[in-house]
C-alpha positions in Angstrom: 1.4 19.6 -17.0 2.4 17.7 -14.1 5.0 15.6 -13.6 4.0 11.9 -12.7 3.8 11.1 -9.3 5.0 8.1 -7.6 2.4 6.3 -5.6 2.2 4.2 -2.9 -1.2 2.1 -2.8 -1.8 1.3 1.3 -3.6 -0.2 3.6 -4.4 -3.7 5.7 -4.5 -7.1 4.1 -7.3 -7.6 1.9 -8.0 -3.8 0.9 -7.2 -4.6 -2.7 -3.7 -3.4 -3.1 -2.8 -6.0 -5.7 -6.0 -5.8 -7.5 -6.4 -1.6 -7.5 -2.4 -0.7 -8.2 -2.2 -2.2 -11.5 -5.6 -0.5 -12.3 -4.5 2.7 -10.8 -0.9 2.4 -12.8 -2.9 2.0 -16.1 -5.2 5.0 -15.4 -1.9 7.0 -14.8 -0.1 5.5 -17.6 2.5 4.1 -15.1 4.4 0.9 -14.3 3.2 -1.3 -11.0 5.4 -2.8 -9.1 3.8 -5.5 -6.5 5.2 -4.8 -3.1 4.7 -8.4 -2.3 7.7 -9.0 -4.4 9.9 -7.1 -2.3 9.8 -9.3 0.8 12.7 -11.5 1.3 11.5 -15.4 1.6 11.9 -14.9 5.5 9.2 -12.6 5.7 6.8 -14.7 3.6 7.8 -17.9 5.4 7.0 -16.0 8.5 3.4 -14.7 7.4 2.6 -18.0 5.5 3.1 -19.3 9.1 0.6 -16.4 10.6 3.6 -15.4 12.4 3.1 -10.8 12.5 6.2 -9.1 10.9 7.9 -6.8 13.2 9.6 -3.9 12.5 12.7 -5.4 11.8 11.4 -7.7 9.3 9.9 -4.9 7.7 12.9 -2.5 7.1 14.4 -4.3 4.3 11.3 -4.8 2.8 10.3 -1.0 2.9 14.2 -0.2 1.7 13.7 -2.0 -1.4 10.3 -0.3 -2.1 11.9 3.1 -1.4 14.5 2.1 -3.7 12.3 1.9 -6.4 10.3 4.7 -5.7 13.7 6.8 -5.9 14.2 5.3 -9.2 11.0 6.5 -10.7 11.0 9.8 -9.2 9.8 12.0 -12.0 9.0 9.0 -14.2 5.8 7.7 -12.2 4.8 4.6 -10.7 2.4 2.9 -8.5 3.6 0.2 -5.5 1.7 -1.5 -3.5 2.8 -1.7 0.5 0.9 -1.7 3.7 2.7 1.1 5.2 0.6 0.6 8.0 2.8 3.2 10.5 3.6 6.5 10.0 7.4 5.4 10.6 7.1 3.0 7.9 5.9 5.4 5.6 8.4 8.3 6.7 11.0 5.9 5.9 9.8 5.7 2.2 9.9 9.2 1.8 13.2 9.6 3.1 13.7 7.3 0.1 11.6 8.9 -2.4 10.6 12.5 -1.2 8.2 13.2 -3.7 5.8 9.8 -3.2 2.2 10.5 -2.9 0.1 7.6 -0.8 -3.5 6.2 -1.6 -4.6 4.5 1.7 -7.3 2.2 0.8 -9.7 1.8 3.5 -13.0 -0.4 4.3 -15.1 -1.9 7.1 -13.7 -5.0 8.6 -16.1 -7.6 8.2 -15.9 -6.5 4.2 -12.0 -7.1 4.3 -12.0 -10.4 6.2 -15.0 -11.6 3.2 -12.7 -10.7 0.5 -9.5 -12.1 2.2 -11.3 -15.4 2.8 -12.3 -15.4 -0.7 -9.0 -14.9 -2.6 -6.7 -18.0 -3.6 -3.0 -18.8 -3.2 -1.9 -15.3 -1.1 0.4 -16.0 1.7 -1.2 -14.1 4.4 -3.9 -15.6 6.5 -7.0 -14.0 7.8 -5.5 -14.6 11.5 -3.3 -11.7 10.9 -6.2 -9.1 9.8 -6.6 -8.5 13.7 -3.1 -7.5 13.8 -2.8 -5.3 10.8 -5.7 -3.3 12.2 -4.1 -2.9 15.3 -0.8 -1.8 13.8 -2.5 1.0 11.3 -1.9 4.1 11.6 -4.3 6.0 9.2 -2.6 9.1 6.8 -1.9 12.2 8.9 -2.8 15.6 7.6 0.5 16.4 6.7 1.0 13.3 5.0 0.6 14.0 0.8 -2.3 11.2 0.0 -5.8 10.5 -0.1 -8.2 7.8 1.5 -10.1 5.8 -0.4 -13.0 3.4 0.3 -12.8 0.1 -1.3 -16.3 -0.6 -1.8 -17.5 -1.0 -5.1 -15.9 -2.8 -8.4 -11.9 -2.3 -8.7 -12.6 0.1 -11.3 -14.7 2.4 -9.6 -12.3 2.3 -6.7 -8.8 2.8 -9.1 -10.9 5.9 -10.7 -12.1 7.4 -7.1 -8.1 7.0 -6.1 -7.4 8.6 -9.6 -9.8 11.8 -9.0 -8.6 12.4 -5.5 -4.7 12.0 -6.3 -5.8 15.0 -9.5 -7.4 17.0 -7.1 -4.4 17.0 -4.6 -2.0 20.3 -5.1 0.8 19.7 -7.4 4.4 19.7 -5.2 6.7 18.8 -8.0 6.3 22.4 -9.4 
């Protein structure tokens, strides 16, 4: 039997990490943690003001997510995090070596349209360009899968679960 994985649902703002993450966690039978909840207030204030975060802003946030992921090793869990750069994913892997990534991908226009429709989120659509400029997609040597965000949230979560099941079991 496969050991439950710790999965990071990643991607630019508006891809649906907060929607897909809990659905995927339910499908896998593991807990979900919202990555935005790990941000210090200073980061939220900065993004609310339309100012992109820099690496120095992100390190404590990534460390907090990595700490959570490390604590779920062998138990499984799903957490959301943009994890846009390879260096960010490397930092998460340093804290939780078995972590696997689900990169939610999609057309920029679709993502922007979804961002415009959501209510009460601190990330403005004005920061979407900086998110795409920062994004470094998963590389072949990184454990993870890319999943397109077209379709219903349930369809996307199901595709993500099936893609994860198809990955080789590295926990054995």
